[in-house]
Short mmCIF file of C-alpha atoms in Angstrom, two decimals:
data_model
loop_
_atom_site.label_atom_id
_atom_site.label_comp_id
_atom_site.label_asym_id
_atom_site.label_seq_id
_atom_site.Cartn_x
_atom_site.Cartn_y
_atom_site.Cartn_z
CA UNK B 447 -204.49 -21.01 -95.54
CA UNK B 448 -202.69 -17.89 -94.41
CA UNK B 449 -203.26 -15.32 -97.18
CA UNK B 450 -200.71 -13.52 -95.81
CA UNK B 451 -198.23 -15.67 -95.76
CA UNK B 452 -199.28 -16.83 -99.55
CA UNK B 453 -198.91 -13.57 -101.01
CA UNK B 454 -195.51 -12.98 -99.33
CA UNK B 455 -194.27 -16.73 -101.01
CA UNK B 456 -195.61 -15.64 -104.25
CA UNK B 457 -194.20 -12.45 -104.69
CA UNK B 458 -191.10 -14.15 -103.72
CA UNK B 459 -191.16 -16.85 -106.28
CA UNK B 460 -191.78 -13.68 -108.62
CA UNK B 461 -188.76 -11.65 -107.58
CA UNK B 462 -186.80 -15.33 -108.05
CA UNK B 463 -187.85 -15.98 -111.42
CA UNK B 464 -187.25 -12.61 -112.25
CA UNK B 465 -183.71 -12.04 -111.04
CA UNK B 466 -183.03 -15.09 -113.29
CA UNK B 467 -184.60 -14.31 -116.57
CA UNK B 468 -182.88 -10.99 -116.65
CA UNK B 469 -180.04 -12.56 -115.72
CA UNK B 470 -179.37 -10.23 -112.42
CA UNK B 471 -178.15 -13.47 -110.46
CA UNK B 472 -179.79 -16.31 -108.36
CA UNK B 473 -182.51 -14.42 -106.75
CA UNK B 474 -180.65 -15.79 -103.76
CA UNK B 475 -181.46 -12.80 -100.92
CA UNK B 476 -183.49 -10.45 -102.70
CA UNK B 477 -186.27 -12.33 -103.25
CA UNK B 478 -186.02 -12.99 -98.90
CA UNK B 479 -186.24 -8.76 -98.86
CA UNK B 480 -189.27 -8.90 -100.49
CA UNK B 481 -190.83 -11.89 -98.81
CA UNK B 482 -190.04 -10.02 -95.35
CA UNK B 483 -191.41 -7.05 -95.86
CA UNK B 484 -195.06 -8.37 -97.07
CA UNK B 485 -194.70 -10.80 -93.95
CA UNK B 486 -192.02 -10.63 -90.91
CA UNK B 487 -192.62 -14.26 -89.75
CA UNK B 488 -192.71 -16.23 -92.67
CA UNK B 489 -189.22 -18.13 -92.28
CA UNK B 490 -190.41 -19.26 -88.80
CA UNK B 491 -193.90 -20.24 -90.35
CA UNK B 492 -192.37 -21.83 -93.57
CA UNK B 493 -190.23 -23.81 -91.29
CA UNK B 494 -192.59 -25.15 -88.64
CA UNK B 495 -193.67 -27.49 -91.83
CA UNK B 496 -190.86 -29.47 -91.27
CA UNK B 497 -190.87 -32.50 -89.87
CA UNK B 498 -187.39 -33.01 -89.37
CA UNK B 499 -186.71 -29.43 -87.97
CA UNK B 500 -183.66 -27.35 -88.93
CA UNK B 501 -179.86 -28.15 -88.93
CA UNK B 502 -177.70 -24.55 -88.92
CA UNK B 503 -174.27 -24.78 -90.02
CA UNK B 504 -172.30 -21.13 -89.25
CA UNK B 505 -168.16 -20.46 -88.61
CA UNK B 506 -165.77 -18.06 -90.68
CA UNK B 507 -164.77 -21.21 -93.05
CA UNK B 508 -165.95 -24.18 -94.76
CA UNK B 509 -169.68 -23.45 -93.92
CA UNK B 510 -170.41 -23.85 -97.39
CA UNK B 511 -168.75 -27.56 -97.90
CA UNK B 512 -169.86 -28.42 -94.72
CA UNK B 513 -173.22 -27.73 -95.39
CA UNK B 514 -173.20 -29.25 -99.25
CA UNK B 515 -171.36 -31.90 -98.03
CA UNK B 516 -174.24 -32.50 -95.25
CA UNK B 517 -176.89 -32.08 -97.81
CA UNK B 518 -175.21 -35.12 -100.23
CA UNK B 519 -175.05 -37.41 -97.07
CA UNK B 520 -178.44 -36.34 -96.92
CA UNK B 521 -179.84 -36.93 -99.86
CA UNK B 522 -178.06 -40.33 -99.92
CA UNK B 523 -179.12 -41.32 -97.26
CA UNK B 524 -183.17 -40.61 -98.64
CA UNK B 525 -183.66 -37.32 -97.01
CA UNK B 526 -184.91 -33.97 -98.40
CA UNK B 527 -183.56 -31.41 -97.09
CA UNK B 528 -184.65 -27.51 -97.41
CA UNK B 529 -180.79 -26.03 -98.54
CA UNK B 530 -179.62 -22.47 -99.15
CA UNK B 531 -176.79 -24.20 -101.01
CA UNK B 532 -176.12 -20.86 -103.08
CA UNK B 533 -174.60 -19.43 -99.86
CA UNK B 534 -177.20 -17.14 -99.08
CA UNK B 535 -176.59 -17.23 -95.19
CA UNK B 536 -178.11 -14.00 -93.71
CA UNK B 537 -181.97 -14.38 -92.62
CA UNK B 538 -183.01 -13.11 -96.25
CA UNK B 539 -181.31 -16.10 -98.11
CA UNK B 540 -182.56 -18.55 -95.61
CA UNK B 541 -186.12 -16.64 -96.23
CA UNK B 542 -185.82 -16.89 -99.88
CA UNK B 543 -184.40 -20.92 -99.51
CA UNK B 544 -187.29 -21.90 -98.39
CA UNK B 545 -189.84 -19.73 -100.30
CA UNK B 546 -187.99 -21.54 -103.34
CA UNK B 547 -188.79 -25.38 -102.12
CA UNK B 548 -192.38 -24.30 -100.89
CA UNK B 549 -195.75 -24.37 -102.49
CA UNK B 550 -197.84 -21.26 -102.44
CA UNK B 551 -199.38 -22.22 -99.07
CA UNK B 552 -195.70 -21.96 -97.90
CA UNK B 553 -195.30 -25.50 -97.31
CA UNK B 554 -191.92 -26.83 -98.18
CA UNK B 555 -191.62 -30.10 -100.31
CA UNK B 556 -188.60 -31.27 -97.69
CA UNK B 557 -188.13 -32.73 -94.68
CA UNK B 558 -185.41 -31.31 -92.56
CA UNK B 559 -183.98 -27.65 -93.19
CA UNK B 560 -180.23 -27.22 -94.05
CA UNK B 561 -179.04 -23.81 -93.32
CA UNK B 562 -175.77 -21.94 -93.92
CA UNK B 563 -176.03 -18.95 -91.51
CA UNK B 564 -173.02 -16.54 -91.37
CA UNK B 565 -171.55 -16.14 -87.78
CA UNK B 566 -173.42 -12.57 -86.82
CA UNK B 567 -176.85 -13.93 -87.54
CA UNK B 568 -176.62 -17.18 -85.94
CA UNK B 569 -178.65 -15.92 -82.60
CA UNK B 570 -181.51 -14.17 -85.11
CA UNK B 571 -181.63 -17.39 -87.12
CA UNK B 572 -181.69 -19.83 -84.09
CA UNK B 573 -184.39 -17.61 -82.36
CA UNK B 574 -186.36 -17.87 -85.45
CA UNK B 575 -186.01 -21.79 -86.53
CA UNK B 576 -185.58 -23.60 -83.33
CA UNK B 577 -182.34 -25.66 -84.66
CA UNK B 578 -181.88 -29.30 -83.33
CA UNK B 579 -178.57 -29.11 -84.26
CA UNK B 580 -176.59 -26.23 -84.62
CA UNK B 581 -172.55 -26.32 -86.19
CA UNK B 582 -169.93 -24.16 -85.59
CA UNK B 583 -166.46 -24.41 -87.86
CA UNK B 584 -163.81 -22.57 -86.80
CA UNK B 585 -163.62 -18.32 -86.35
CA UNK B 586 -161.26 -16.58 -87.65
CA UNK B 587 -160.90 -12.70 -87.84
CA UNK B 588 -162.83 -11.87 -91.11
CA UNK B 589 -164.40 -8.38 -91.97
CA UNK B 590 -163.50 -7.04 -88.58
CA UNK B 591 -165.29 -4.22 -90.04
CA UNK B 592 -168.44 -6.09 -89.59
CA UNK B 593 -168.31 -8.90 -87.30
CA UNK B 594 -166.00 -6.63 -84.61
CA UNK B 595 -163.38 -8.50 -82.56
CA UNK B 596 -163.64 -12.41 -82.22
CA UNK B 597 -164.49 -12.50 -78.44
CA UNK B 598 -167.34 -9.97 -79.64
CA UNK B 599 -168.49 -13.02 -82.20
CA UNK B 600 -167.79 -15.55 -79.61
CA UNK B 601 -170.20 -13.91 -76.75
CA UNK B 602 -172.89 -13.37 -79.45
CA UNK B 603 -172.56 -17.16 -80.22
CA UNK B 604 -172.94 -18.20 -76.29
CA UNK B 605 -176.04 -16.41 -76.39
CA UNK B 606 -177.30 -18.22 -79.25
CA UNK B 607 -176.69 -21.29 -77.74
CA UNK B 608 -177.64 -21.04 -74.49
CA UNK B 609 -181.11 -19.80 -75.93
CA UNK B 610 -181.31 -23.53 -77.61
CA UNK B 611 -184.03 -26.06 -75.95
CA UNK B 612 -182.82 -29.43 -73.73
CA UNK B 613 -183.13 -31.51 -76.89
CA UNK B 614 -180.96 -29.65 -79.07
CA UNK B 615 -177.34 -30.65 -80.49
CA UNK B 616 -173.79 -28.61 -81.22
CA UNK B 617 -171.16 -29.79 -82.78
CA UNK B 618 -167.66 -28.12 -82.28
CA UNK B 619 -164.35 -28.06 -83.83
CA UNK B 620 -162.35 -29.32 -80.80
CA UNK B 621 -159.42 -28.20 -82.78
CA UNK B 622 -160.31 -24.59 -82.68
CA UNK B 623 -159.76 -23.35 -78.64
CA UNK B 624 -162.36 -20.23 -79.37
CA UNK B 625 -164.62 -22.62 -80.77
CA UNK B 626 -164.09 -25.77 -78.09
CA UNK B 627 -165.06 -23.18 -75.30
CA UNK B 628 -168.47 -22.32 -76.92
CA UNK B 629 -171.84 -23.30 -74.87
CA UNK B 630 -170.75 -23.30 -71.79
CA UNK B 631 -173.74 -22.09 -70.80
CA UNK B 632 -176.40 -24.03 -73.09
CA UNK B 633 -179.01 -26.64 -72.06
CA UNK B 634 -178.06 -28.84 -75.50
CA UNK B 635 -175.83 -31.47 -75.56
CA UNK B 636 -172.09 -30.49 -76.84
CA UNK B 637 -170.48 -32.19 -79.21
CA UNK B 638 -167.23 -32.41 -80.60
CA UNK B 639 -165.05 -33.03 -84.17
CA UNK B 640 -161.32 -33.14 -84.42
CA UNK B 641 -158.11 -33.66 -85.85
CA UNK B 642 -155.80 -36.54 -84.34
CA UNK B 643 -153.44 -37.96 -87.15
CA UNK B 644 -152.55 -34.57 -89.15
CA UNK B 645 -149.49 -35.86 -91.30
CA UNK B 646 -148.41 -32.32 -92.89
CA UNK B 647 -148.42 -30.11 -89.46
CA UNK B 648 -146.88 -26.91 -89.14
CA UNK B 649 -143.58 -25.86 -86.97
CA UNK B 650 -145.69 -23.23 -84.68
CA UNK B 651 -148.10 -20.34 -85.13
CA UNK B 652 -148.15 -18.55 -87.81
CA UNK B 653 -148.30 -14.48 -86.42
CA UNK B 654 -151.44 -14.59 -88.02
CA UNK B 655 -153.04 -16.74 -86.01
CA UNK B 656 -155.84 -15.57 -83.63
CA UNK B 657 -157.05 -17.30 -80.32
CA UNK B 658 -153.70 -17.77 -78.71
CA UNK B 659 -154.51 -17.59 -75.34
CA UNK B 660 -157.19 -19.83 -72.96
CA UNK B 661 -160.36 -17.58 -72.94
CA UNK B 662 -161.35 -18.79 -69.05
CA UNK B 663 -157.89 -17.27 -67.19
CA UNK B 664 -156.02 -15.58 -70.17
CA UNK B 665 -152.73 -17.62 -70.03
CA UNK B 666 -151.16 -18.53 -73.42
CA UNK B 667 -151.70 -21.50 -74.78
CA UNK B 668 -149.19 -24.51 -75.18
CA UNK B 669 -149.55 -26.08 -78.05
CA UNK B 670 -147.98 -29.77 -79.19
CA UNK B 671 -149.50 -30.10 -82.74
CA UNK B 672 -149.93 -26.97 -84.84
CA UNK B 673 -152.35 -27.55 -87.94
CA UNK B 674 -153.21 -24.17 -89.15
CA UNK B 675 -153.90 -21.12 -88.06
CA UNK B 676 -154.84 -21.24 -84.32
CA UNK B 677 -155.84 -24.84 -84.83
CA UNK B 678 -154.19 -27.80 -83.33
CA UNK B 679 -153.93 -29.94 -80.75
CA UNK B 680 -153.74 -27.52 -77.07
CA UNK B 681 -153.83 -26.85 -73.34
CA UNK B 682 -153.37 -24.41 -71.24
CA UNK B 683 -150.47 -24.41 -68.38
CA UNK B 684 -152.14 -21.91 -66.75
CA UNK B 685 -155.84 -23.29 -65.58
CA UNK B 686 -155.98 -27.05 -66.62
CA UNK B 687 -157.97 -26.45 -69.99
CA UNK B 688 -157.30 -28.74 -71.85
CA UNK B 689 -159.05 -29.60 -76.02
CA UNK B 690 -162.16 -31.46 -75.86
CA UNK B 691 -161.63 -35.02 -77.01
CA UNK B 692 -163.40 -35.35 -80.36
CA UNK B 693 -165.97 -37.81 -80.98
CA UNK B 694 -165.87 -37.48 -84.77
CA UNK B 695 -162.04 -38.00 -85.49
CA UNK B 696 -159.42 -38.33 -88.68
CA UNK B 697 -156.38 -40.54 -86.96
CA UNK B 698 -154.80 -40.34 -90.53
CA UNK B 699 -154.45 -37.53 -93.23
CA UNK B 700 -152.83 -38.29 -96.28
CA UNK B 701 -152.57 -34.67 -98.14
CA UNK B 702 -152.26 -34.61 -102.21
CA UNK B 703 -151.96 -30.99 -103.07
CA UNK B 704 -155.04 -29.41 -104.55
CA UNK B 705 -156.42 -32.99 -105.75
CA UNK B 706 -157.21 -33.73 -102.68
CA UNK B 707 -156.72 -36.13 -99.31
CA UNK B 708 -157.14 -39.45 -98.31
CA UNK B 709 -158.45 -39.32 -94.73
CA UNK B 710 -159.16 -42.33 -91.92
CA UNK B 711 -161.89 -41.74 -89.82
CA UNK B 712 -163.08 -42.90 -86.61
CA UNK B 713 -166.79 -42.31 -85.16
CA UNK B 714 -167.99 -43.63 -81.93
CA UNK B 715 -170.26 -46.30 -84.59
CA UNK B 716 -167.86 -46.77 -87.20
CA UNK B 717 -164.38 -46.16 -89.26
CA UNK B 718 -163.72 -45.82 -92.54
CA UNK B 719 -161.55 -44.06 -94.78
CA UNK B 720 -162.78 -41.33 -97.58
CA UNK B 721 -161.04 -40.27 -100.73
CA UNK B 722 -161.94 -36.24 -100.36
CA UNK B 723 -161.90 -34.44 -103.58
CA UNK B 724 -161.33 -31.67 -101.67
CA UNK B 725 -157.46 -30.12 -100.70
CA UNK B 726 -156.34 -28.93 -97.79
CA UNK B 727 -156.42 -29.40 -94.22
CA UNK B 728 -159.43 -27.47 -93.87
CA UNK B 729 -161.74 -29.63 -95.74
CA UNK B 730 -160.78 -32.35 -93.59
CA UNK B 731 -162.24 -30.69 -90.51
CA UNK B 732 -165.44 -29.77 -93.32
CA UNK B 733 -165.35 -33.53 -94.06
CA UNK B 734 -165.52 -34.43 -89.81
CA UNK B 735 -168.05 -31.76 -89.32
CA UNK B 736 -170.56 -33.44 -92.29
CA UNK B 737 -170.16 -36.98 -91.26
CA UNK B 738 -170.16 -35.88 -87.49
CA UNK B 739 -173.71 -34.06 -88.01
CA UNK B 740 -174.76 -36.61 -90.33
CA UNK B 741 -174.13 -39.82 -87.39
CA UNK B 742 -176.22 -36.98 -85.21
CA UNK B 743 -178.93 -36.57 -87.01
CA UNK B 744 -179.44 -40.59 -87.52
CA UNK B 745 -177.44 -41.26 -90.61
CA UNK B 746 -175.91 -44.93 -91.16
CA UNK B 747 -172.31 -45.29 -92.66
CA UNK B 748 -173.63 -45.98 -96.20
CA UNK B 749 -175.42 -42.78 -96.21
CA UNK B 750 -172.22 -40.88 -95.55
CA UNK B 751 -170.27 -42.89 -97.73
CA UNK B 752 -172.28 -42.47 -100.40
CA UNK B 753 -172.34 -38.60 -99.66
CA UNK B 754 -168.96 -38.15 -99.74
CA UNK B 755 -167.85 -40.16 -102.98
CA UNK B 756 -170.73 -38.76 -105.03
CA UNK B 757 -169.85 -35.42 -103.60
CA UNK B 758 -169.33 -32.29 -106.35
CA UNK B 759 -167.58 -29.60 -105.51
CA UNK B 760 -169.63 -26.47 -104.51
CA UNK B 761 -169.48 -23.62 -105.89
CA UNK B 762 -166.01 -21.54 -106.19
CA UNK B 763 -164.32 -24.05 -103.35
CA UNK B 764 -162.11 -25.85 -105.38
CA UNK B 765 -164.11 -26.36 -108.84
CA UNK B 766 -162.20 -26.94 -111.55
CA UNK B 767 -164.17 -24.90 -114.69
CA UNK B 768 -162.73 -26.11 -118.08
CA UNK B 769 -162.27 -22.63 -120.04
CA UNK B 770 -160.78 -22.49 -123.86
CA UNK B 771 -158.45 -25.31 -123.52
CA UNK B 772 -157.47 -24.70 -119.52
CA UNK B 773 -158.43 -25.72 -116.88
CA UNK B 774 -159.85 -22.71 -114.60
CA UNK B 775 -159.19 -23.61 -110.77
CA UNK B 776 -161.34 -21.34 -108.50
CA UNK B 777 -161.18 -20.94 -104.66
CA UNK B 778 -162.63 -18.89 -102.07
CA UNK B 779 -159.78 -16.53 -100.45
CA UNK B 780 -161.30 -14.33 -98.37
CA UNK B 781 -158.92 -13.69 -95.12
CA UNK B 782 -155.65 -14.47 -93.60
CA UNK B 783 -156.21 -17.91 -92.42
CA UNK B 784 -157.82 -18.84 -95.63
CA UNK B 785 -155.48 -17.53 -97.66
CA UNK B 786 -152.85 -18.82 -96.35
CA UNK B 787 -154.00 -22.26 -96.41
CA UNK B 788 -154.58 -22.13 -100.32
CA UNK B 789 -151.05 -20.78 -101.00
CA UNK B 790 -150.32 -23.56 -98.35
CA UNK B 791 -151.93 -26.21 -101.04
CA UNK B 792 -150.58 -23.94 -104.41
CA UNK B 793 -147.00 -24.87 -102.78
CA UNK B 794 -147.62 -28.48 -103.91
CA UNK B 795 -148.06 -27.21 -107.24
CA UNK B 796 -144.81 -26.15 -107.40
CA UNK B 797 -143.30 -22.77 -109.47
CA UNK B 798 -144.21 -21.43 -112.77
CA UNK B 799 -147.91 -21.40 -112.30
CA UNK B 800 -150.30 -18.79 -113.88
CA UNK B 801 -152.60 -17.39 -110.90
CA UNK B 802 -155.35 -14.71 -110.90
CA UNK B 803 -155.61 -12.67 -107.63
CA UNK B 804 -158.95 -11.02 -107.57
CA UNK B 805 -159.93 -8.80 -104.49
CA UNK B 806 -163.06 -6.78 -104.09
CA UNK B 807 -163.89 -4.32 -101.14
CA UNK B 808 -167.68 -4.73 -101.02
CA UNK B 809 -169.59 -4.76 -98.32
CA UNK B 810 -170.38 -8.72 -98.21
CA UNK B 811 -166.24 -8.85 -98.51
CA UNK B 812 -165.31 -6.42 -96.11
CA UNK B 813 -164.72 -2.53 -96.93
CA UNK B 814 -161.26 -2.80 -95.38
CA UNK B 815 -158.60 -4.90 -97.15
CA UNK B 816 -155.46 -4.38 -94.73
CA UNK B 817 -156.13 -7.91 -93.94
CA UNK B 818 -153.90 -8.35 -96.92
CA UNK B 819 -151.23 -7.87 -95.37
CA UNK B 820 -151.39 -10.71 -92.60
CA UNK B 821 -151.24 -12.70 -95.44
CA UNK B 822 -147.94 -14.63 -95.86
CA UNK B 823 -147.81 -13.40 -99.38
CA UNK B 824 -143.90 -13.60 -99.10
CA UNK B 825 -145.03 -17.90 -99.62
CA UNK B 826 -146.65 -16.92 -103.07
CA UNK B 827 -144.31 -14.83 -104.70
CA UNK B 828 -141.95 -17.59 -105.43
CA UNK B 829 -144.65 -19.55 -107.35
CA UNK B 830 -146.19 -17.82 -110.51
CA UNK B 831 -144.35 -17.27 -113.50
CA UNK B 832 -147.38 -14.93 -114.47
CA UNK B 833 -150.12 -13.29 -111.97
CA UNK B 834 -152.48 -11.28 -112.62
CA UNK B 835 -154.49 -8.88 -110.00
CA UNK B 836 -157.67 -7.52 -110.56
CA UNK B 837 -161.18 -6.56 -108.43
CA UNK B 838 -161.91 -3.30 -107.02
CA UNK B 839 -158.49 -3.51 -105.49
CA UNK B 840 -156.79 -4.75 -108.15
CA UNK B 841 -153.46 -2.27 -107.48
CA UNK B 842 -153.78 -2.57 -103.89
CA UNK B 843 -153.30 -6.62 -104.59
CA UNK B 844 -150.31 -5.51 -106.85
CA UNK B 845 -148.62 -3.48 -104.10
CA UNK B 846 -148.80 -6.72 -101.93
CA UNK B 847 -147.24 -8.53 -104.42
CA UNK B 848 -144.63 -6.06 -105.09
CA UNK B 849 -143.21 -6.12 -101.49
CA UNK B 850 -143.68 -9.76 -100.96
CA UNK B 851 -141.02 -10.06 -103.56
CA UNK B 852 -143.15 -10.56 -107.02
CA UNK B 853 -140.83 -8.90 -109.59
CA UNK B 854 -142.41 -6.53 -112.04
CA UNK B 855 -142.09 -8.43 -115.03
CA UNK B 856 -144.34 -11.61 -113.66
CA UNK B 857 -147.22 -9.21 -112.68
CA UNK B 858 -149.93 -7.87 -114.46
CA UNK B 859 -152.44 -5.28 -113.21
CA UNK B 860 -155.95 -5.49 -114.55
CA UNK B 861 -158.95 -3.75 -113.33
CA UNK B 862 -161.33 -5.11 -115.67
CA UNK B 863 -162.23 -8.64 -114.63
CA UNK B 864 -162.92 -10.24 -118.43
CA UNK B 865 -159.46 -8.40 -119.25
CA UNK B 866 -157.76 -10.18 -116.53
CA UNK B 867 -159.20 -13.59 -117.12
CA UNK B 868 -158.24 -13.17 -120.64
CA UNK B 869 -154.62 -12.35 -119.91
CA UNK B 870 -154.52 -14.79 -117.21
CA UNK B 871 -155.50 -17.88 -120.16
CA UNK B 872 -153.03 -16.84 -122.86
CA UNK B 873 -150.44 -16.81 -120.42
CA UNK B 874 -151.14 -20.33 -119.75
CA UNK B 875 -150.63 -23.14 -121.95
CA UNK B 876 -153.21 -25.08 -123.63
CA UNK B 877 -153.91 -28.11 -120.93
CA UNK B 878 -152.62 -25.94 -118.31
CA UNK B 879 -154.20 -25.14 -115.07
CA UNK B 880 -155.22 -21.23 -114.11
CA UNK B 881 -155.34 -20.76 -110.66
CA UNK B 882 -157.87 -18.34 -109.51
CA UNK B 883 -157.84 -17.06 -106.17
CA UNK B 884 -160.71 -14.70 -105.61
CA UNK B 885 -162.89 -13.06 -102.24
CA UNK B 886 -166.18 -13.65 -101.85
CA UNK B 887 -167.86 -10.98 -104.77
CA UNK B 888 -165.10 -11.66 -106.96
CA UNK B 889 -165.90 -15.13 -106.47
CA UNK B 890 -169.55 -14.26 -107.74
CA UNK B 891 -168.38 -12.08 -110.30
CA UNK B 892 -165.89 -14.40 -111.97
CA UNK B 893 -168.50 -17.02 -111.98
CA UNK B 894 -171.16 -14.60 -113.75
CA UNK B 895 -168.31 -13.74 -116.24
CA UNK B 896 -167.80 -17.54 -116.88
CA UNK B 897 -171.58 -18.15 -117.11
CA UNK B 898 -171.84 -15.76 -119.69
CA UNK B 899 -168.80 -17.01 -121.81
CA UNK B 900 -170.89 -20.54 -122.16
CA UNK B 901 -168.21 -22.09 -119.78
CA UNK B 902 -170.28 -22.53 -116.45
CA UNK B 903 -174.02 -22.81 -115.17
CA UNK B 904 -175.94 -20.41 -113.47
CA UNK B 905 -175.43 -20.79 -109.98
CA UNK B 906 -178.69 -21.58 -109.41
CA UNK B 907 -178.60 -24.66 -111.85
CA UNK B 908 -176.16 -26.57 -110.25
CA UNK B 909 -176.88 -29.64 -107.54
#
């Protein structure tokens, strides 16, 4: 036994059960602090225990439903995997994952390790655990004011993959050209997920879109599908690139506002077509990235099938949280490309809707918020009939609103977040759906709020 190592676990379990009885959160990260600091290697020594090695799943978007989508296939399909499914993605959530599942020897009770990593700590994580299969998203700019510029994030990801033994996997979004041209330079074998049969495409680029031009010679890119942001179907006139053909395919998408999509997949082993409980565009390429690491790591049809219908929405992407008579709908909004692809969905919805715009400036969000305005807001003024801001930034949301053509008398500033969910309920009608559109610590915070108004779980209590 490694005393060492046992007294780090323990104090960690400590700090976990802690957090929770005094109701300070999940113990989610802190816990991984405190585990660290009594012992430096114990993720890497936690995670040599298991058998089935580690699976990292990192991008700007959707690395949360990819990876809780991976972990139902999973499950269904019999394993038991090691999952930060919180969405504790820097090395002290991934620390304090698998402190949680182990015993005091620090021996997790799973087989294969399922980690959400965000983008900058993807080459610490994958020196540390060794992935045999490593999945990248999409990038998108997103808290410039940590993550820097997105070629910055892109070189920092080659390295992490070229660092990756023979045997190892990736799996790319094909449909992303930053993405696609990731590990050139790695001894794994590169795979590749896609969108063919997009049904609801856009006109062009929208001028937020990012990685416009071919990162080998510069030239911009010619595009002949446009799904979102810089994603679509590409080349480039100038050198020959052209988008990786994806393995792991949807040749039809059926879209159904925010209930949903009805998707047809092909895999080089089988088709099939998926009711996803999930909206937008973007959890299509989640559901392609699951299923395509799921057929990677040996999973049969069934498995995946199974996966995917008993599926639950994960936490604040898409849940729907009855709430005195409404119906709370709460999704992750966090920068331009995300945002726009919820007001995107909320379109569907059509007008008169009752929506709660919550933005924080925290660190984990981002200190700067000017990203708010590379947000086609202009597409969401039509819509409410009420909205409410609130967060940190509450009147900076409001000034958005203002000159993206919100009139006065259908917004509502309030700070305070249990004053804004308030107002944002009895402006809705009993049945009626609130829309709540919040960044990442808002996210957190709305869901504490909720948790202690009796009308959702802890966090930590879910799946």
């Amino acid at each position: 036994m490694n005393a060492r190592l046992t007294a780090a676990v323990a104090a960690g379990k400590a700090a976990t059960w802690l957090s929770r009885r005094l109701g300070m959160g999940a113990g989610s990260n802190f816990p991984g602090k405190v585990i660290l600091r009594l012992h430096a290697g114990a993720p890497e020594a936690m995670a040599a225990h298991l058998p089935g090695g580690c699976v990292l799943v990192s991008g700007t978007n959707g690395k949360t439903t990819t990876s809780n989508l991976l972990a139902a296939v999973l499950r269904a399909g019999g394993r038991r995997p090691v999952h930060n499914r919180v969405g504790a993605n820097l090395i002290t959530g991934i620390t304090a994952a698998l402190a949680q599942a182990s015993d005091l020897r620090g021996v997790p009770s799973g087989d294969l390790g399922l980690f959400e990593v965000d983008e900058a700590t993807l080459p610490a994580a994958a020196e540390r655990l060794r992935p045999r299969l490593v999945i990248i998203t999409n990038l998108f700019r997103d808290q410039l004011d940590r993550y820097g510029e997105l070629e910055s994030l892109a070189r920092k990801m080659d390295a992490a993959l070229a660092a990756l033994e023979p045997g190892a996997r990736v799996l790319l979004n094909a449909d992303d050209p930053l993405v696609a041209s990731l590990g050139r330079d790695t001894r794994a074998s590169i795979h590749y997920y896609g969108i063919e049969g997009a049904g609801d495409t856009e006109p062009g680029l929208r001028h937020a879109a990012d990685s416009k031009h071919c990162r080998g010679c510069g030239s911009p890119l010619a595009f002949e599908a446009h799904y979102f942001g810089h994603m679509g179907r590409y080349s480039c006139p100038g050198c020959g690139l052209s988008r990786p053909m994806p393995e792991f395919l949807a040749s039809r998408v059926e879209l159904a506002g925010t209930a949903g999509s009805r998707v047809s997949v092909d895999t080089p082993r089988w088709s099939a077509e998926f009711s996803l409980p999930l909206p937008g565009l973007y959890n299509v390429h989640n559901l392609l990235a699951a299923l395509g690491g799921a057929q990677l790591l040996g999973l049969d049809e069934e498995a995946v099938r199974k996966g995917v219908e008993g599926y639950s929405t994960a936490f604040g992407r898409g849940e729907r949280i009855p709430v005195d008579g409404r119906t709370l709908f709460l999704v992750l909004s966090k920068n331009p490309t995300g945002f726009n692809e919820v007001i995107r969905t909320l379109r569907g919805e059509g007008e008169g809707l009752v929506i709660l715009a919550a933005l924080n400036d925290r660190i984990a969000d981002g200190r700067d918020v000017s990203w708010i305005w590379d947000v086609d807001f202009e597409e969401l003024a039509p819509l409410p009939r009420r909205l409410v801001a609130t967060g940190t930034r509450a009147w900076d949301m409001a000034l958005r609103m203002k000159y993206a053509g919100l009139e006065a008398a259908r917004l509502e500033v309030r700070e305070d977040l249990r004053e804004a969910l308030r107002a944002a309920l009895d402006a809705a009608a009993e049945g009626e759906t609130v829309y709540a559109l919040a960044t990442y610590t808002a996210t957190l915070d709305l869901r504490r709020l909720l948790t202690r108004m009796g009308a959702a779980p802890g966090i930590w209590r879910e799946g």
